[in-house]
Coordinates of C-alpha atoms in Angstrom, one line a residue:
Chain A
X1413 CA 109.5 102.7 8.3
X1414 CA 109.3 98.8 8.1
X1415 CA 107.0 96.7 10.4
X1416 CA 110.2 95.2 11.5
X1417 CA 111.0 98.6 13.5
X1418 CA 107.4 98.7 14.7
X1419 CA 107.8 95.5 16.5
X1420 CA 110.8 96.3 18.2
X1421 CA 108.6 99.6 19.2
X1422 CA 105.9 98.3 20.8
X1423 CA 107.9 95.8 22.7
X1424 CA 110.8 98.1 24.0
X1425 CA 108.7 100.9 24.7
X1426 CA 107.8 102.2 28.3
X1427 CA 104.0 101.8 28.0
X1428 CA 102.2 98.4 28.1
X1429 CA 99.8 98.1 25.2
X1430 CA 96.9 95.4 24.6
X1431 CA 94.7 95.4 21.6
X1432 CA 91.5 94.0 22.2
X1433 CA 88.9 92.8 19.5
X1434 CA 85.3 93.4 19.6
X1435 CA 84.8 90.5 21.8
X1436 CA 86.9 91.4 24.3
X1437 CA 89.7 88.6 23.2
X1438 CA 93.2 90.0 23.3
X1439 CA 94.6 90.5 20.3
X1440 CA 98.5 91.8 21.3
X1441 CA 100.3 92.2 24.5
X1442 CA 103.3 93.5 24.5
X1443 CA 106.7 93.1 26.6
X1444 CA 106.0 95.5 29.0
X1445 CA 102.5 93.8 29.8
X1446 CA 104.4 90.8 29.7
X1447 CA 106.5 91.5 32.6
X1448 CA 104.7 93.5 35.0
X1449 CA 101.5 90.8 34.7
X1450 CA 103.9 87.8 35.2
X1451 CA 101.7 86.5 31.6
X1452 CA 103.9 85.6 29.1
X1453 CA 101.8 86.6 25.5
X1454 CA 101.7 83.2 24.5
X1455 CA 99.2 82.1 28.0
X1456 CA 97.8 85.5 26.8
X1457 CA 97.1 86.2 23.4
X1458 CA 93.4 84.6 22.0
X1459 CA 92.1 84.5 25.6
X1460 CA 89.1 86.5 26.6
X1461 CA 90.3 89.7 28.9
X1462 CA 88.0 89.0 31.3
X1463 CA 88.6 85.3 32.1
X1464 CA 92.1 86.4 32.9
X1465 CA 91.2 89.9 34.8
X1466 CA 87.5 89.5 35.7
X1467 CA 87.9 92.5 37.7
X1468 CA 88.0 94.3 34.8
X1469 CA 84.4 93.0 34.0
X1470 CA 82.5 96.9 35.2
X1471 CA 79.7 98.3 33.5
X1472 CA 82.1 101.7 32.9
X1473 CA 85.0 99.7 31.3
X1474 CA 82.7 97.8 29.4
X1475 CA 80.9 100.9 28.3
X1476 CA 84.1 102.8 27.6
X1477 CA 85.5 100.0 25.2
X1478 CA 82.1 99.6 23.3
X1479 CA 81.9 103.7 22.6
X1480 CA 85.7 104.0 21.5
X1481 CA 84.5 100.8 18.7
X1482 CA 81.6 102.3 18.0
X1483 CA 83.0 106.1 17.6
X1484 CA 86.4 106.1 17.4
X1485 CA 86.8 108.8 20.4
X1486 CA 90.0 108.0 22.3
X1487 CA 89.3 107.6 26.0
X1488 CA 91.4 108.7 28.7
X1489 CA 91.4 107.6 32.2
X1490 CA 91.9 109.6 34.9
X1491 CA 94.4 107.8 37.4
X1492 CA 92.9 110.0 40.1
X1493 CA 89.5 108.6 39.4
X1494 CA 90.7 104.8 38.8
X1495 CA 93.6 104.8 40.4
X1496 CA 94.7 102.0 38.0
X1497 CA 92.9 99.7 35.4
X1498 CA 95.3 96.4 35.5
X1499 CA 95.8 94.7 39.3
X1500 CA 99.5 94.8 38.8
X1501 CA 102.2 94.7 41.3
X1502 CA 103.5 97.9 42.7
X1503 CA 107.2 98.5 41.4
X1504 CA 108.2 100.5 43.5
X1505 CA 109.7 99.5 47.5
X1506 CA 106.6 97.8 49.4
X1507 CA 107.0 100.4 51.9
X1508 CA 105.0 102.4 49.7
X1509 CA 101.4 103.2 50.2
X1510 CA 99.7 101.2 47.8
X1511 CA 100.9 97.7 47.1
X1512 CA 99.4 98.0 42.9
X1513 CA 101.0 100.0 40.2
X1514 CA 99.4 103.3 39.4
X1515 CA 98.3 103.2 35.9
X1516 CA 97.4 106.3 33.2
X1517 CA 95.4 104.7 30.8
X1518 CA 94.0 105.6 27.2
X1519 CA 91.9 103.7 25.1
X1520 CA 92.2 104.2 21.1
X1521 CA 90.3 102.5 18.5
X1522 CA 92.1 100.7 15.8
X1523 CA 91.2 100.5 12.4
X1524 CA 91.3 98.6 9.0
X1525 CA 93.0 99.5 5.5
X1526 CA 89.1 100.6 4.7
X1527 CA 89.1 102.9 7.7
X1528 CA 86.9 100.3 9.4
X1529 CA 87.4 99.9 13.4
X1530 CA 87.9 96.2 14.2
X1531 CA 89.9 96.6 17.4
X1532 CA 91.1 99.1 20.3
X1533 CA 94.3 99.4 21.8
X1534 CA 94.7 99.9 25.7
X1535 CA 97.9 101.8 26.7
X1536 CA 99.3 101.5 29.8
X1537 CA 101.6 103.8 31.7
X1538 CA 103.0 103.6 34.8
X1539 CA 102.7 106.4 37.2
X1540 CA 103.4 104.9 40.3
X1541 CA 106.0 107.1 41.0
X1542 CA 104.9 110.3 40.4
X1543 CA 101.2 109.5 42.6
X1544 CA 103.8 108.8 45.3
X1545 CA 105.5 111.7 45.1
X1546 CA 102.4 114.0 44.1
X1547 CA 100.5 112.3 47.8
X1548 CA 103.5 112.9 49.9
X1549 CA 104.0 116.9 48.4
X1550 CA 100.2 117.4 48.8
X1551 CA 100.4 115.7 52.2
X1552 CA 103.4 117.9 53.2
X1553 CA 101.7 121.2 52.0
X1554 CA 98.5 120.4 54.7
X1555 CA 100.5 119.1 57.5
X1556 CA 101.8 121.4 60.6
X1557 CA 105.3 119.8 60.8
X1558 CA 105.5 120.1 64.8
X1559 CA 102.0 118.3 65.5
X1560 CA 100.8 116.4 62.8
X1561 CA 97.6 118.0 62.6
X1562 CA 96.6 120.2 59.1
X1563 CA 97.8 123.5 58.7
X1564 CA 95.9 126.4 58.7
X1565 CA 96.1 126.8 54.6
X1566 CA 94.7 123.4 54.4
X1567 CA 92.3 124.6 57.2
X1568 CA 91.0 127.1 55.3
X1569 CA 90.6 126.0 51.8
X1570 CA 88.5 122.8 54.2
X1571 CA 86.5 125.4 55.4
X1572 CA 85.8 127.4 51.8
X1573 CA 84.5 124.0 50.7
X1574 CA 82.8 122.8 53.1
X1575 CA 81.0 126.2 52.9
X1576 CA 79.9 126.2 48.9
X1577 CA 78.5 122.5 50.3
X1578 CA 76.3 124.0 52.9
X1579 CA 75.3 126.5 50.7
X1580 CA 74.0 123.8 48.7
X1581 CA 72.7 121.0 50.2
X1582 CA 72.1 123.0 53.9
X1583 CA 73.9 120.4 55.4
X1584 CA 74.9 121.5 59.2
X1585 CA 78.4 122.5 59.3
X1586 CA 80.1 123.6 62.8
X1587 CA 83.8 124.8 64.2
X1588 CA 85.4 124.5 67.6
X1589 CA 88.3 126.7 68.2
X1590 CA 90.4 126.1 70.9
X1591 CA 93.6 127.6 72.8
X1592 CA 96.0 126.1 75.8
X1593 CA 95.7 128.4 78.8
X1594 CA 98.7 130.7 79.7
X1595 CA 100.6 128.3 77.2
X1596 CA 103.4 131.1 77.4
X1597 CA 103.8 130.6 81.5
X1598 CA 104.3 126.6 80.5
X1599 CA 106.9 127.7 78.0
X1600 CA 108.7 130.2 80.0
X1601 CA 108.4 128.0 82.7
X1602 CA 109.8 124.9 81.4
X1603 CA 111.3 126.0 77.9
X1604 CA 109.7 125.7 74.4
X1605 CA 111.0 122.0 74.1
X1606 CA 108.5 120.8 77.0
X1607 CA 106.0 123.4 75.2
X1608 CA 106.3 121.7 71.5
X1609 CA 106.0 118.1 73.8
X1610 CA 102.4 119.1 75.3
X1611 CA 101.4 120.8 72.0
X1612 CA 102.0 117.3 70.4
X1613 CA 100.4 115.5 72.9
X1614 CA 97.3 117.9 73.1
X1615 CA 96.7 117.3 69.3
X1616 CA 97.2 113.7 69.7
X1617 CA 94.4 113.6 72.8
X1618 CA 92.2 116.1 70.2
X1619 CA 92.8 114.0 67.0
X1620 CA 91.5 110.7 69.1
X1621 CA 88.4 112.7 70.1
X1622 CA 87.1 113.7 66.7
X1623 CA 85.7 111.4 64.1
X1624 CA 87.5 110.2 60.6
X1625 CA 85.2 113.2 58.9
X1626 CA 86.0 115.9 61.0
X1627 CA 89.7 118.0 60.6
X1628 CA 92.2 119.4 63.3
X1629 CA 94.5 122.2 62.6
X1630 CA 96.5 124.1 64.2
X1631 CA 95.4 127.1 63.5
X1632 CA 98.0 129.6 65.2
X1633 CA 101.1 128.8 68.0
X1634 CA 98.5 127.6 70.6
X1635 CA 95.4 128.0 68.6
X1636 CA 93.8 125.0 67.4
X1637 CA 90.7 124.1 65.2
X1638 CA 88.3 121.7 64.6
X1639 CA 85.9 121.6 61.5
X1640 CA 82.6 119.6 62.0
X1641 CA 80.9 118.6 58.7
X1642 CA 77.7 117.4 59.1
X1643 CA 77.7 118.7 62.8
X1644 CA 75.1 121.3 64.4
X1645 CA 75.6 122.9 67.3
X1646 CA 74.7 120.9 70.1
X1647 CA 76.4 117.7 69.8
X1648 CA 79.3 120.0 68.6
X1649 CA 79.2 122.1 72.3
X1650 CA 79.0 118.2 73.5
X1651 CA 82.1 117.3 71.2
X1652 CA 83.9 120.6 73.0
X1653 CA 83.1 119.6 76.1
X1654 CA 84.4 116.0 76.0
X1655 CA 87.6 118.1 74.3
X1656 CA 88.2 120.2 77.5
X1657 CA 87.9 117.2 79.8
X1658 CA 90.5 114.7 78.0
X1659 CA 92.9 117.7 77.9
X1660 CA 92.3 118.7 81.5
X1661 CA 92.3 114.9 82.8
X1662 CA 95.8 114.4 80.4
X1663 CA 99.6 114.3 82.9
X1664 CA 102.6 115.7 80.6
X1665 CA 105.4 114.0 82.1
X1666 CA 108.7 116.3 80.4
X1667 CA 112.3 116.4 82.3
X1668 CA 110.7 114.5 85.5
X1669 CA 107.9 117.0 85.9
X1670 CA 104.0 116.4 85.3
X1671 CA 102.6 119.0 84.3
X1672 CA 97.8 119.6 83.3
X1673 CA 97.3 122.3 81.0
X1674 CA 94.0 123.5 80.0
X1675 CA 92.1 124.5 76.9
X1676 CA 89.7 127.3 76.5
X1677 CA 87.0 126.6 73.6
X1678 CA 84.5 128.6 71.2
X1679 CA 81.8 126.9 69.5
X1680 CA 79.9 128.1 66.4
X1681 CA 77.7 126.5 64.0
X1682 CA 77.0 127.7 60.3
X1683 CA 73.4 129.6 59.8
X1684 CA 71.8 131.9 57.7
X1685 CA 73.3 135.0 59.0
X1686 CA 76.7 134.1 58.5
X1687 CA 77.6 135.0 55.0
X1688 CA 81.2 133.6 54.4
X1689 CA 84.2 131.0 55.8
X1690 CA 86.1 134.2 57.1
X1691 CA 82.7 135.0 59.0
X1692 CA 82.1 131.8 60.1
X1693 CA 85.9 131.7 62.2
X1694 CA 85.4 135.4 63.1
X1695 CA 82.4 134.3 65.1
X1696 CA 83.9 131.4 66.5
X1697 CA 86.9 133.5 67.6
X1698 CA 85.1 136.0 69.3
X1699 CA 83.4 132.9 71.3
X1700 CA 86.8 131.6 71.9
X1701 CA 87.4 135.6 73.4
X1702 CA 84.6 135.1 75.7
X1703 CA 85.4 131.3 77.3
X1704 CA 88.7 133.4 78.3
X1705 CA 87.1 136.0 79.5
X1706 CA 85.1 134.2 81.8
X1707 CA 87.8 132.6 83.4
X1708 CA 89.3 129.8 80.9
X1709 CA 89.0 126.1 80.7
X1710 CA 85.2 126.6 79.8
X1711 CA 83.4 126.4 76.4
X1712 CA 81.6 128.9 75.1
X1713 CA 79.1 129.2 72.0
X1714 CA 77.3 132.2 70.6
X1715 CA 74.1 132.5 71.9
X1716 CA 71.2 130.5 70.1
X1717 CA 69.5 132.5 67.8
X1718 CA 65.8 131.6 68.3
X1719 CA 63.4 130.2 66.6
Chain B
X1157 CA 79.9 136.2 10.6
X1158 CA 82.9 138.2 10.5
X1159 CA 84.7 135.4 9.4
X1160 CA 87.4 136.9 6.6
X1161 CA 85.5 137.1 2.7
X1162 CA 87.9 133.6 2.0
X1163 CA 86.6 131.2 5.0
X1164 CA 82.4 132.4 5.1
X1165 CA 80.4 129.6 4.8
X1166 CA 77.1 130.3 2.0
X1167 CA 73.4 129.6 3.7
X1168 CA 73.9 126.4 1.9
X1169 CA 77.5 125.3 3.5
X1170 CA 76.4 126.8 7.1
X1171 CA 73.1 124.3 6.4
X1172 CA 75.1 121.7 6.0
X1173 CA 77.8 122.1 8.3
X1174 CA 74.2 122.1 10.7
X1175 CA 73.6 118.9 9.5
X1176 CA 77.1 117.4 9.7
X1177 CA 76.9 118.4 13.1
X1178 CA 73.2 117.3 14.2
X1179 CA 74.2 113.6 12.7
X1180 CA 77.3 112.9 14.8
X1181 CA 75.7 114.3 18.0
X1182 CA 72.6 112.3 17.6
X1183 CA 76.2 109.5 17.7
X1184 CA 77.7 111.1 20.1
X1185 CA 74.3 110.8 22.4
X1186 CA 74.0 107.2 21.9
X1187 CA 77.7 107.3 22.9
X1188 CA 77.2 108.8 26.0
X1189 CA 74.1 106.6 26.8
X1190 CA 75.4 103.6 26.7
X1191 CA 77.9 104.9 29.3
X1192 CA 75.8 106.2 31.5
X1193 CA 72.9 103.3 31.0
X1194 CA 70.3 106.7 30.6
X1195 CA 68.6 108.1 27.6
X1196 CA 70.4 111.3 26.2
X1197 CA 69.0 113.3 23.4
X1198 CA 71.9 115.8 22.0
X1199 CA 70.8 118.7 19.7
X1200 CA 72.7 121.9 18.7
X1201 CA 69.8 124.9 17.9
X1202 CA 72.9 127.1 17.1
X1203 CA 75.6 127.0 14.3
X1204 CA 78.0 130.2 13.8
X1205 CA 81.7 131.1 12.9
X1206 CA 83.9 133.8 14.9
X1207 CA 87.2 134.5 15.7
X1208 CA 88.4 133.2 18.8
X1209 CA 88.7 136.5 20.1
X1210 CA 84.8 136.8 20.1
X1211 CA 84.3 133.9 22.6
X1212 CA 84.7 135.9 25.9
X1213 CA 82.1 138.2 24.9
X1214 CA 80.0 136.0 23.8
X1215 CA 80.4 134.0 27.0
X1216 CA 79.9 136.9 28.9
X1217 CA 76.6 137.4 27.0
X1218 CA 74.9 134.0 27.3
X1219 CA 76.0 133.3 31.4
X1220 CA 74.7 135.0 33.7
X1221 CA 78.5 134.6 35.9
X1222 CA 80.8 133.8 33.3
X1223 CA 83.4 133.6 36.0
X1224 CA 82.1 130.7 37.7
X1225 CA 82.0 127.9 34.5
X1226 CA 83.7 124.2 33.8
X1227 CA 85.7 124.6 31.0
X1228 CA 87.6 121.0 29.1
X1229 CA 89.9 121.9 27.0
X1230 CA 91.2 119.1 24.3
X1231 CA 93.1 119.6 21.4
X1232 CA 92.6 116.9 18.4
X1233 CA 94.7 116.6 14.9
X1234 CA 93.6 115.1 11.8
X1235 CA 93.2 117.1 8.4
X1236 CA 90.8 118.6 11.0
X1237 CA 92.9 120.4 13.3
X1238 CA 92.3 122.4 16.8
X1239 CA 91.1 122.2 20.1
X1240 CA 87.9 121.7 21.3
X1241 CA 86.5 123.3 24.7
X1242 CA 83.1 122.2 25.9
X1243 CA 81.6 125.2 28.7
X1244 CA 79.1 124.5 31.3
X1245 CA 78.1 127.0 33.8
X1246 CA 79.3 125.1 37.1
X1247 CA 75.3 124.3 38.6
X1248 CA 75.1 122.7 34.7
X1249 CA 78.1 120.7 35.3
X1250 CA 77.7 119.6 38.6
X1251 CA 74.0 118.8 37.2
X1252 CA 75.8 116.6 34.4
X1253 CA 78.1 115.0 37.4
X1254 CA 75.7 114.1 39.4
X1255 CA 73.8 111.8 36.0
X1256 CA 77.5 109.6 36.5
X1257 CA 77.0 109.4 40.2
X1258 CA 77.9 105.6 41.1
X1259 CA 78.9 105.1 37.6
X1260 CA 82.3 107.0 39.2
X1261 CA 83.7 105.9 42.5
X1262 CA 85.8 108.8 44.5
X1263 CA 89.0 108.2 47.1
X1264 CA 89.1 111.5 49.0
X1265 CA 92.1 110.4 50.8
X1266 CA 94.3 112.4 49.1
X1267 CA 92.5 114.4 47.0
X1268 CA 89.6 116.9 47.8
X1269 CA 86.4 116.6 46.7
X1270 CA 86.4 119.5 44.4
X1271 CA 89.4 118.3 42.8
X1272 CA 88.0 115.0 42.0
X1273 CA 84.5 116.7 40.8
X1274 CA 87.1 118.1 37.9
X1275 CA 88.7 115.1 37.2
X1276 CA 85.2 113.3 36.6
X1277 CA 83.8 116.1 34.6
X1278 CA 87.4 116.3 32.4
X1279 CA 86.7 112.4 32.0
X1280 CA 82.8 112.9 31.2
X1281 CA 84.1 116.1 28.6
X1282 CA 86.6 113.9 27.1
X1283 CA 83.9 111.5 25.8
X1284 CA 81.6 114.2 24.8
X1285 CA 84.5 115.8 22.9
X1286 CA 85.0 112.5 21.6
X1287 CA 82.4 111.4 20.4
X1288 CA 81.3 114.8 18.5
X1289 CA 84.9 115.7 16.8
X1290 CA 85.3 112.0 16.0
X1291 CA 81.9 111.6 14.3
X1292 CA 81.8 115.0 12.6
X1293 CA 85.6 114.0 11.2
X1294 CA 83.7 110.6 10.4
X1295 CA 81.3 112.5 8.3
X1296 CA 83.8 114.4 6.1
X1297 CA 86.0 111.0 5.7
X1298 CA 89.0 112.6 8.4
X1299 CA 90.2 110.8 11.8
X1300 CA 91.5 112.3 14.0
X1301 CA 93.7 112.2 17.5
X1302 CA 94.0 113.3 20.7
X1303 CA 96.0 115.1 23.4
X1304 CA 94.4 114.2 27.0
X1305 CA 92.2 116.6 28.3
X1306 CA 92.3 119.4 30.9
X1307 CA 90.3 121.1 32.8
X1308 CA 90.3 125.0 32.7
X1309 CA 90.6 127.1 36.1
X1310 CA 87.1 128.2 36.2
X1311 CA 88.0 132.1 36.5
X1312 CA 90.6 132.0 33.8
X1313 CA 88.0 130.6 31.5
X1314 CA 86.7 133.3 29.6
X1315 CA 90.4 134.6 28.3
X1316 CA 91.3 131.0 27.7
X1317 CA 90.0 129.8 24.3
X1318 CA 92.3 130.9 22.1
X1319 CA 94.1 127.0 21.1
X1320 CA 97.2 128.2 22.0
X1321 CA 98.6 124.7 20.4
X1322 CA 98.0 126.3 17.1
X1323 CA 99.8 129.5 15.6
X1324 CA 98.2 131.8 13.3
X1325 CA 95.1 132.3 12.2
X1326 CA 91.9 130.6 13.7
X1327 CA 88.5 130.2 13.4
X1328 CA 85.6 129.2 15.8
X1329 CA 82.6 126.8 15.0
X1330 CA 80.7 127.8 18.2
X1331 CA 77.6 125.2 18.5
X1332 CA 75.4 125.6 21.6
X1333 CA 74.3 122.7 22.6
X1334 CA 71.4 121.0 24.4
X1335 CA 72.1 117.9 26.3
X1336 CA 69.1 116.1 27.3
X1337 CA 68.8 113.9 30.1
X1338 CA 65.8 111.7 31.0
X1339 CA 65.0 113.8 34.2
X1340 CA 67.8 116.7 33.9
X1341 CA 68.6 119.5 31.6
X1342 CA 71.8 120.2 30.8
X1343 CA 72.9 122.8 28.1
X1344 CA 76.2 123.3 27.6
X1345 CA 78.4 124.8 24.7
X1346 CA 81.1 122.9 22.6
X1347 CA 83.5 125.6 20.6
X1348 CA 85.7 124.3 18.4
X1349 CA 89.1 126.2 17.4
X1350 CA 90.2 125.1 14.4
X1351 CA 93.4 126.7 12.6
X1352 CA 93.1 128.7 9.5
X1353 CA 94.1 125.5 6.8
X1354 CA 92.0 123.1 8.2
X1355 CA 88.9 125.9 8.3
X1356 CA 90.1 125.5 4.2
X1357 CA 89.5 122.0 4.1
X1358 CA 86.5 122.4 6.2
X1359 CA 85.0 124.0 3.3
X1360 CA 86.1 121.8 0.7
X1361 CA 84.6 118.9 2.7
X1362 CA 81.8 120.4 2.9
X1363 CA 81.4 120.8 -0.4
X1364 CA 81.6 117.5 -1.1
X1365 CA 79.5 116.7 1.0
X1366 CA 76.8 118.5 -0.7
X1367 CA 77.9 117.6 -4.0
X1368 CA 76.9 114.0 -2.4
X1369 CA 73.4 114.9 -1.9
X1370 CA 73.0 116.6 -5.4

């Protein structure tokens, strides 16, 4: 194939590509690059990369760079990780979460007729609209539709982790589990719509209680629950507490009615004798069992273990 | 060692093939290094050749929960040709993550911690795997390239080395690996898969290689 093909290649191909020399000058842009940076190659081409994109200018892309010249290892990197190398506009509508491009990037070293590397080649592709999709799919798959809270699949495979990490660092870890009081009276009472209305607003009041760290989910029709990382037990009874009150002290106003429902709440926190994440809800559950038994709208913990 | 009469490797090949692959890691270290800003020593105390069908039970044999390892997979072509998979037992990986702690910064707003863990050990396995196959093709005058790498379910690991890229016959170069960090241990194990011509040329190479010390 002639070099006249390769040309028309590089510059109608979906992938921006820049070939950098040892020093960092830019060697090659192509069309693509061209276009999405608003740099036309001639303003380009000759100029050092990082008095055009200083933020380029880290340690790790540095390093990267160096090691594909010096080795000859091609380098991938991970849009997950860096989200994107080049600050470049996003393509897609602005309505869309992130305002750059998402980038998949590989770095490959270029060599000489003697086999000798004397440049490398960034390649540039742009998965902007795949990140979008993959965020709202994964978002989807954790989400309860009705409430907005996350699911209870999401809820548990939260709780699995967060488990392995107090297994390993012993970091305090502890779960509230609440439930609306005779929610079915409320339902029966004033028909599922109103019902779905409170449940929404309940997980609203919750959400606005917790910190960014900690997760709601609803856990079962009425059945919420809360996982506290870095929480031990009593600022997490505390937490519960301030829980009960909000929901207690909160007027549903649905087809010119007001309506107060009330939560009942368990309390656990993760210690030695609890051996697994299904243990872990199983003992919160049964402290969710006794705040009902004692007469609702209460919160209940195991009791403390001792010393 | 139960590599067919045709594709055995004498004391003298295996000897060099040792030394082939002590000179690109002592590369491949600096590689890493200079990413990481820390001192890295890389040795291998352990050439051998099997089938691929060997690896699970060796795995199985040298740690001590072969269900629970981190497994990068990455398949490279040259006149070299296979794929690569670099094992740590998970406490050695997350050992080797947390040397590129700041070096890698995390958004866990979409993705879970655990998930990005993988990613940045895939990233750290693809310049290990790298650096090694690229210097050892180096040595015996080959270049080679790269798919992107992947990271293996860790349960599905132990079934999962067979290069599946590649039909026919294979061969493995198993090399166990020490990777030393200034304050942290890590040992880890780099097989490489390599299909039955290029295991031909292997030899070859290395016979020339030889020849060049004679």
């Amino acid at each position: 194939m002639n070099e006249l093909y390769f040309g028309q290649i590089v510059d109608t191909i979906n992938t921006g590509l820049v070939v950098l020399d040892p020093s960092f000058r830019v060697g090659y842009w192509n069309r693509w690059m061209a276009l999405h940076s608003g740099r036309p190659a001639e303003s380009v081409v000759g100029q050092p990369l990082f008095a055009l994109y200083p933020e380029l200018d880290t340690p790790r892309f540095v390093g990267t760079c160096k090691t594909v010249l010096a080795f000859g290892h091609y380098s991938f990197l991970s849009q997950r990780l860096h989200k994107y190398l080049f600050p470049f506009p996003n393509p897609l509508a602005p309505e869309d979460a992130s305002d750059r491009m998402m980038q998949s990037c590989s770095i490959f070293p270029l060599r000489d007729a003697d086999g000798r590397i004397v440049a490398i080649c960034i390649a540039i592709q742009d998965v902007t609209e795949m990140v979008a999709y993959e965020h709202k799919l994964l978002a989807m798959s954790r989400t309860d539709a009705l409430t907005g809270a996350a699911n209870r699949r999401h809820l548990e495979d939260r709780i699995r982790e967060e488990f392995a990490r107090h297994a390993r660092y012993k970091r305090p870890l502890s779960v509230i589990l609440f439930d609306l009081d005779n929610f079915k009276a409320v339902n029966d009472t004033h028909g599922h719509q109103c019902g779905d209305h409170i449940l929404q607003a309940v997980a609203a009041t919750v959400s606005g209680t917790l910190r960014k760290s900690d997760l709601l989910a609803r856990y079962g029709g009425e059945e919420f629950c809360c996982l506290l990382p870095e929480t031990s037990l009593q600022p997490a009874r505390q937490l519960a507490e301030r829980i009960r009150r909000n929901v207690m002290n909160q007027e549903h106003h649905f087809g010119g009615k007001s309506i107060v429902v009330t939560v009942s709440i368990g309390v656990a926190v993760l210690d030695e004798r609890i051996d697994s994440a299904d243990a872990l809800l199983k003992v919160v559950d049964d402290a969710l069992y006794e705040a009902k038994r004692e007469g609702r709208n209460r919160v209940c913990a195991p009791a403390d273990p001792g010393p | 060692v139960n590599a067919p009469a045709q594709l055995s490797l004498s004391e003298l090949e295996r000897d060099a093939l040792k030394e082939l692959i002590n000179v690109s890691f002592g590369d491949a270290a600096a590689s890493l290094g200079e990413i990481i800003g820390t001192y890295v020593l890389l040795s291998v105390p352990n050439v051998e050749i099997m089938q691929p069908e060997q690896i699970a039970a060796y795995i199985e044999r040298e740690f001590s929960d072969p269900q629970d390892l981190s497994v990068v997979e990455q398949y490279f072509i040259g006149k070299i040709k296979g794929a690569a998979y670099l094992v740590f037992s998970h406490e050695g990986g997350r050992r080797l993550l947390s040397l590129f702690e700041g070096a890698i910064q995390v958004d866990t707003s979409a993705y879970s911690l655990d998930f990005l863990e993988k990613e940045t050990l895939t990233e750290i396995g693809n310049i290990v795997i790298g650096a090694c196959v690229s210097k050892l093709a180096e040595l015996l005058t080959d270049t080679v390239s790269y798919l992107p790498p992947r990271f293996l379910a860790r349960a599905a690991a132990p079934g999962s080395f067979s290069g599946t890229l590649f039909e026919g016959e294979s061969h493995v170069i198993l090399l166990k690996t020490l990777f030393e960090f200034e304050e942290r241990n890590v040992s880890g194990y780099l097989f490489l898969v390599n299909s039955y011509e290029s295991m031909q040329w292997l030899k070859r190479a290395i016979g020339e290689f030889i020849d060049g010390y004679a």
